[in-house]
């Protein structure tokens, strides 16, 4: 009787499609920022019916997946390739990939990519605001505004160029670098050349290795209300 019970339990255990992953977590160890890392998960069907993967979803835009085959026969397997882009990342990370299927016992399994990104010392630029809204004024009048530039990196930040469209004037271009964990203010004034909507642009170039250009858009407040 005990043998029959065990046999019945074993049969029920593997009845239907059953997805098995030998290792649901993969540790990349320490990666350098900007490095691309890849890992292949092996998905096996240990059940007695055809397994169908309906969807694979990564929770982060930095993670891409490629499924070899969505249909797995009993005893078969497929490969799920995952790739991780580490640009802009720093420190310990945990990225999740969800696999949805017709496994009635576990219709969603979670796969985890983990590790640590080591960021090389570099200048890091942050600009605020990136959208400036001003009141419309008549040609010949002017309105002043300030844009803050912050260096939240570990090395000095140099502004190579601050380029403005015709209606914007930079009052003073800093010659010195911006020290780490510091910020400066760039003083601008808007001097329209003709009446109408405000559509101006400021382009800031620096030695931040991740971002070659940052754009500040100057628009009018009336556009925001529309």
mmCIF file of C-alpha atoms in Angstrom:
data_model
loop_
_atom_site.group_PDB
_atom_site.id
_atom_site.type_symbol
_atom_site.label_atom_id
_atom_site.label_comp_id
_atom_site.label_asym_id
_atom_site.label_seq_id
_atom_site.Cartn_x
_atom_site.Cartn_y
_atom_site.Cartn_z
ATOM 1 C CA UNK A 1 0.000 0.000 0.000
ATOM 2 C CA UNK A 2 2.858 2.340 0.890
ATOM 3 C CA UNK A 3 4.536 1.616 -2.467
ATOM 4 C CA UNK A 4 1.298 2.423 -4.329
ATOM 5 C CA UNK A 5 0.929 5.669 -2.376
ATOM 6 C CA UNK A 6 4.513 6.698 -3.183
ATOM 7 C CA UNK A 7 4.028 5.834 -6.847
ATOM 8 C CA UNK A 8 0.811 7.829 -6.973
ATOM 9 C CA UNK A 9 2.498 10.787 -5.259
ATOM 10 C CA UNK A 10 5.406 10.647 -7.706
ATOM 11 C CA UNK A 11 3.019 10.528 -10.644
ATOM 12 C CA UNK A 12 1.071 13.535 -9.373
ATOM 13 C CA UNK A 13 4.305 15.409 -8.651
ATOM 14 C CA UNK A 14 5.386 15.361 -12.274
ATOM 15 C CA UNK A 15 1.917 15.430 -13.882
ATOM 16 C CA UNK A 16 1.492 18.132 -16.485
ATOM 17 C CA UNK A 17 4.190 20.567 -17.626
ATOM 18 C CA UNK A 18 6.776 21.334 -14.919
ATOM 19 C CA UNK A 19 9.518 23.917 -15.382
ATOM 20 C CA UNK A 20 12.800 23.403 -13.570
ATOM 21 C CA UNK A 21 15.811 25.726 -13.413
ATOM 22 C CA UNK A 22 19.037 24.314 -12.044
ATOM 23 C CA UNK A 23 20.060 27.717 -10.661
ATOM 24 C CA UNK A 24 17.596 30.593 -10.375
ATOM 25 C CA UNK A 25 20.268 33.090 -9.269
ATOM 26 C CA UNK A 26 23.463 33.995 -11.102
ATOM 27 C CA UNK A 27 26.187 36.090 -9.465
ATOM 28 C CA UNK A 28 28.412 37.981 -11.908
ATOM 29 C CA UNK A 29 30.805 38.959 -9.136
ATOM 30 C CA UNK A 30 32.474 42.349 -9.587
ATOM 31 C CA UNK A 31 32.024 44.153 -12.910
ATOM 32 C CA UNK A 32 33.428 47.433 -14.178
ATOM 33 C CA UNK A 33 30.935 50.134 -15.067
ATOM 34 C CA UNK A 34 30.177 50.021 -18.781
ATOM 35 C CA UNK A 35 30.995 46.319 -19.040
ATOM 36 C CA UNK A 36 28.399 44.056 -20.659
ATOM 37 C CA UNK A 37 27.753 40.748 -18.890
ATOM 38 C CA UNK A 38 25.883 37.696 -20.168
ATOM 39 C CA UNK A 39 24.502 34.493 -18.675
ATOM 40 C CA UNK A 40 22.445 31.615 -20.072
ATOM 41 C CA UNK A 41 19.757 30.003 -17.907
ATOM 42 C CA UNK A 42 18.802 26.397 -18.753
ATOM 43 C CA UNK A 43 15.056 25.769 -18.453
ATOM 44 C CA UNK A 44 13.980 22.112 -18.308
ATOM 45 C CA UNK A 45 10.551 20.518 -18.578
ATOM 46 C CA UNK A 46 10.525 17.749 -15.972
ATOM 47 C CA UNK A 47 6.798 17.116 -16.376
ATOM 48 C CA UNK A 48 4.914 14.708 -18.619
ATOM 49 C CA UNK A 49 3.206 17.278 -20.871
ATOM 50 C CA UNK A 50 4.350 19.993 -23.277
ATOM 51 C CA UNK A 51 5.538 23.122 -21.525
ATOM 52 C CA UNK A 52 4.737 26.503 -23.106
ATOM 53 C CA UNK A 53 6.466 29.730 -22.058
ATOM 54 C CA UNK A 54 4.055 32.584 -22.748
ATOM 55 C CA UNK A 55 6.169 35.560 -21.710
ATOM 56 C CA UNK A 56 9.580 36.591 -20.396
ATOM 57 C CA UNK A 57 9.829 39.953 -18.669
ATOM 58 C CA UNK A 58 12.845 41.783 -17.251
ATOM 59 C CA UNK A 59 12.190 44.407 -14.588
ATOM 60 C CA UNK A 60 14.994 46.708 -15.721
ATOM 61 C CA UNK A 61 15.697 48.317 -19.085
ATOM 62 C CA UNK A 62 19.357 47.477 -18.547
ATOM 63 C CA UNK A 63 18.536 43.765 -18.881
ATOM 64 C CA UNK A 64 17.754 42.065 -22.200
ATOM 65 C CA UNK A 65 16.611 38.473 -22.754
ATOM 66 C CA UNK A 66 16.460 36.069 -25.678
ATOM 67 C CA UNK A 67 14.507 32.802 -25.416
ATOM 68 C CA UNK A 68 15.700 29.969 -27.654
ATOM 69 C CA UNK A 69 12.324 28.183 -27.825
ATOM 70 C CA UNK A 70 9.025 28.816 -26.068
ATOM 71 C CA UNK A 71 7.760 25.222 -26.453
ATOM 72 C CA UNK A 72 9.518 22.496 -24.452
ATOM 73 C CA UNK A 73 8.503 18.828 -24.824
ATOM 74 C CA UNK A 74 8.564 16.496 -21.794
ATOM 75 C CA UNK A 75 12.194 15.865 -20.847
ATOM 76 C CA UNK A 76 13.387 18.685 -23.116
ATOM 77 C CA UNK A 77 15.062 21.962 -22.340
ATOM 78 C CA UNK A 78 15.572 25.446 -23.745
ATOM 79 C CA UNK A 79 18.031 28.262 -23.194
ATOM 80 C CA UNK A 80 17.248 31.749 -21.943
ATOM 81 C CA UNK A 81 20.073 34.149 -22.725
ATOM 82 C CA UNK A 82 20.295 37.237 -20.522
ATOM 83 C CA UNK A 83 22.546 40.253 -20.974
ATOM 84 C CA UNK A 84 23.164 43.130 -18.606
ATOM 85 C CA UNK A 85 24.384 46.645 -19.459
ATOM 86 C CA UNK A 86 26.152 48.288 -16.530
ATOM 87 C CA UNK A 87 26.490 51.821 -17.900
ATOM 88 C CA UNK A 88 25.502 54.270 -15.180
ATOM 89 C CA UNK A 89 25.311 51.559 -12.502
ATOM 90 C CA UNK A 90 27.249 51.519 -9.244
ATOM 91 C CA UNK A 91 27.371 49.210 -6.236
ATOM 92 C CA UNK A 92 25.465 46.005 -5.519
ATOM 93 C CA UNK A 93 22.596 45.138 -7.871
ATOM 94 C CA UNK A 94 19.763 42.588 -8.101
ATOM 95 C CA UNK A 95 17.947 42.394 -11.445
ATOM 96 C CA UNK A 96 14.881 40.177 -11.852
ATOM 97 C CA UNK A 97 13.639 38.237 -14.866
ATOM 98 C CA UNK A 98 10.158 36.697 -14.734
ATOM 99 C CA UNK A 99 9.230 33.652 -16.824
ATOM 100 C CA UNK A 100 5.494 32.988 -17.313
ATOM 101 C CA UNK A 101 4.274 29.581 -18.468
ATOM 102 C CA UNK A 102 1.562 26.922 -18.295
ATOM 103 C CA UNK A 103 3.140 25.247 -15.261
ATOM 104 C CA UNK A 104 0.029 25.099 -13.057
ATOM 105 C CA UNK A 105 2.107 24.607 -9.902
ATOM 106 C CA UNK A 106 4.376 27.582 -10.560
ATOM 107 C CA UNK A 107 3.079 29.768 -13.422
ATOM 108 C CA UNK A 108 5.735 32.409 -12.785
ATOM 109 C CA UNK A 109 9.338 31.790 -11.831
ATOM 110 C CA UNK A 110 11.832 34.459 -10.824
ATOM 111 C CA UNK A 111 15.395 34.497 -12.121
ATOM 112 C CA UNK A 112 17.899 36.832 -10.500
ATOM 113 C CA UNK A 113 21.066 38.449 -11.837
ATOM 114 C CA UNK A 114 23.216 39.839 -9.058
ATOM 115 C CA UNK A 115 26.677 41.255 -8.557
ATOM 116 C CA UNK A 116 28.530 44.487 -7.903
ATOM 117 C CA UNK A 117 29.485 47.270 -10.310
ATOM 118 C CA UNK A 118 32.741 49.051 -9.603
ATOM 119 C CA UNK A 119 32.707 52.544 -11.003
ATOM 120 C CA UNK A 120 35.966 54.136 -12.088
ATOM 121 C CA UNK A 121 36.582 57.632 -10.660
ATOM 122 C CA UNK A 122 35.242 60.230 -13.093
ATOM 123 C CA UNK A 123 33.466 63.580 -13.238
ATOM 124 C CA UNK A 124 29.664 63.312 -13.252
ATOM 125 C CA UNK A 125 27.475 66.153 -14.435
ATOM 126 C CA UNK A 126 23.962 66.972 -13.286
ATOM 127 C CA UNK A 127 22.088 70.014 -14.603
ATOM 128 C CA UNK A 128 18.958 71.581 -13.139
ATOM 129 C CA UNK A 129 16.544 72.605 -14.448
ATOM 130 C CA UNK A 130 16.590 71.024 -17.876
ATOM 131 C CA UNK A 131 13.398 72.858 -18.833
ATOM 132 C CA UNK A 132 13.158 76.588 -18.105
ATOM 133 C CA UNK A 133 9.799 78.315 -18.497
ATOM 134 C CA UNK A 134 9.693 82.086 -18.886
ATOM 135 C CA UNK A 135 7.086 84.771 -19.431
ATOM 136 C CA UNK A 136 6.826 86.170 -22.921
ATOM 137 C CA UNK A 137 8.432 89.579 -23.189
ATOM 138 C CA UNK A 138 8.805 92.138 -25.949
ATOM 139 C CA UNK A 139 11.882 92.322 -28.181
ATOM 140 C CA UNK A 140 14.490 94.516 -26.517
ATOM 141 C CA UNK A 141 13.432 93.501 -22.990
ATOM 142 C CA UNK A 142 15.279 90.807 -21.052
ATOM 143 C CA UNK A 143 14.602 88.214 -18.362
ATOM 144 C CA UNK A 144 17.312 86.553 -16.311
ATOM 145 C CA UNK A 145 17.423 82.943 -15.144
ATOM 146 C CA UNK A 146 19.900 80.544 -13.566
ATOM 147 C CA UNK A 147 20.923 76.985 -14.448
ATOM 148 C CA UNK A 148 22.785 74.969 -11.809
ATOM 149 C CA UNK A 149 25.584 72.587 -12.834
ATOM 150 C CA UNK A 150 26.637 69.987 -10.267
ATOM 151 C CA UNK A 151 29.613 67.625 -10.240
ATOM 152 C CA UNK A 152 28.628 64.590 -8.179
ATOM 153 C CA UNK A 153 31.627 62.572 -9.356
ATOM 154 C CA UNK A 154 35.093 61.994 -7.964
ATOM 155 C CA UNK A 155 37.225 64.042 -10.422
ATOM 156 C CA UNK A 156 37.075 67.706 -11.527
ATOM 157 C CA UNK A 157 34.394 68.573 -14.074
ATOM 158 C CA UNK A 158 35.299 70.847 -16.984
ATOM 159 C CA UNK A 159 32.737 72.658 -19.094
ATOM 160 C CA UNK A 160 34.109 72.622 -22.617
ATOM 161 C CA UNK A 161 31.332 74.647 -24.191
ATOM 162 C CA UNK A 162 28.027 76.306 -23.348
ATOM 163 C CA UNK A 163 26.259 76.968 -26.637
ATOM 164 C CA UNK A 164 23.067 79.018 -26.809
ATOM 165 C CA UNK A 165 20.471 79.754 -29.469
ATOM 166 C CA UNK A 166 20.095 83.402 -30.650
ATOM 167 C CA UNK A 167 17.653 84.538 -27.954
ATOM 168 C CA UNK A 168 19.799 83.370 -25.014
ATOM 169 C CA UNK A 169 22.962 85.006 -23.671
ATOM 170 C CA UNK A 170 25.394 83.522 -21.143
ATOM 171 C CA UNK A 171 26.573 86.276 -18.822
ATOM 172 C CA UNK A 172 29.811 84.596 -17.728
ATOM 173 C CA UNK A 173 31.618 81.409 -18.781
ATOM 174 C CA UNK A 174 33.533 79.843 -15.853
ATOM 175 C CA UNK A 175 37.191 79.176 -16.601
ATOM 176 C CA UNK A 176 37.920 76.915 -13.642
ATOM 177 C CA UNK A 177 36.821 73.331 -13.184
ATOM 178 C CA UNK A 178 34.015 72.304 -10.846
ATOM 179 C CA UNK A 179 35.484 70.317 -7.924
ATOM 180 C CA UNK A 180 33.960 66.961 -6.934
ATOM 181 C CA UNK A 181 30.744 67.219 -4.899
ATOM 182 C CA UNK A 182 30.383 70.898 -5.834
ATOM 183 C CA UNK A 183 28.168 73.014 -8.053
ATOM 184 C CA UNK A 184 28.102 76.368 -9.821
ATOM 185 C CA UNK A 185 25.400 78.593 -11.254
ATOM 186 C CA UNK A 186 25.341 79.660 -14.886
ATOM 187 C CA UNK A 187 23.605 83.012 -15.300
ATOM 188 C CA UNK A 188 21.658 83.539 -18.500
ATOM 189 C CA UNK A 189 19.355 86.166 -19.862
ATOM 190 C CA UNK A 190 16.626 85.814 -22.417
ATOM 191 C CA UNK A 191 16.572 88.628 -24.968
ATOM 192 C CA UNK A 192 13.961 87.887 -27.646
ATOM 193 C CA UNK A 193 14.700 88.964 -31.186
ATOM 194 C CA UNK A 194 11.052 88.813 -32.227
ATOM 195 C CA UNK A 195 7.643 88.445 -30.531
ATOM 196 C CA UNK A 196 5.962 85.067 -30.179
ATOM 197 C CA UNK A 197 6.458 81.703 -28.457
ATOM 198 C CA UNK A 198 9.751 81.002 -26.685
ATOM 199 C CA UNK A 199 11.685 78.137 -28.255
ATOM 200 C CA UNK A 200 15.334 78.384 -27.228
ATOM 201 C CA UNK A 201 18.040 75.821 -26.529
ATOM 202 C CA UNK A 202 21.186 75.642 -24.383
ATOM 203 C CA UNK A 203 23.772 72.912 -25.047
ATOM 204 C CA UNK A 204 26.345 72.114 -22.354
ATOM 205 C CA UNK A 205 29.421 70.018 -23.189
ATOM 206 C CA UNK A 206 31.700 68.623 -20.482
ATOM 207 C CA UNK A 207 34.301 65.948 -19.770
ATOM 208 C CA UNK A 208 31.770 63.576 -18.196
ATOM 209 C CA UNK A 209 32.606 60.300 -20.012
ATOM 210 C CA UNK A 210 28.983 59.103 -19.904
ATOM 211 C CA UNK A 211 27.234 62.207 -21.204
ATOM 212 C CA UNK A 212 28.861 64.252 -23.943
ATOM 213 C CA UNK A 213 26.031 66.803 -24.148
ATOM 214 C CA UNK A 214 23.208 67.996 -21.929
ATOM 215 C CA UNK A 215 20.355 70.072 -23.315
ATOM 216 C CA UNK A 216 18.387 72.752 -21.481
ATOM 217 C CA UNK A 217 15.132 73.715 -23.193
ATOM 218 C CA UNK A 218 13.783 77.230 -22.716
ATOM 219 C CA UNK A 219 10.040 77.498 -23.285
ATOM 220 C CA UNK A 220 7.260 79.881 -22.335
ATOM 221 C CA UNK A 221 4.813 79.440 -19.482
ATOM 222 C CA UNK A 222 1.823 79.839 -21.789
ATOM 223 C CA UNK A 223 2.842 76.624 -23.603
ATOM 224 C CA UNK A 224 2.626 74.727 -20.300
ATOM 225 C CA UNK A 225 -0.991 75.777 -19.744
ATOM 226 C CA UNK A 226 -2.177 74.578 -23.159
#
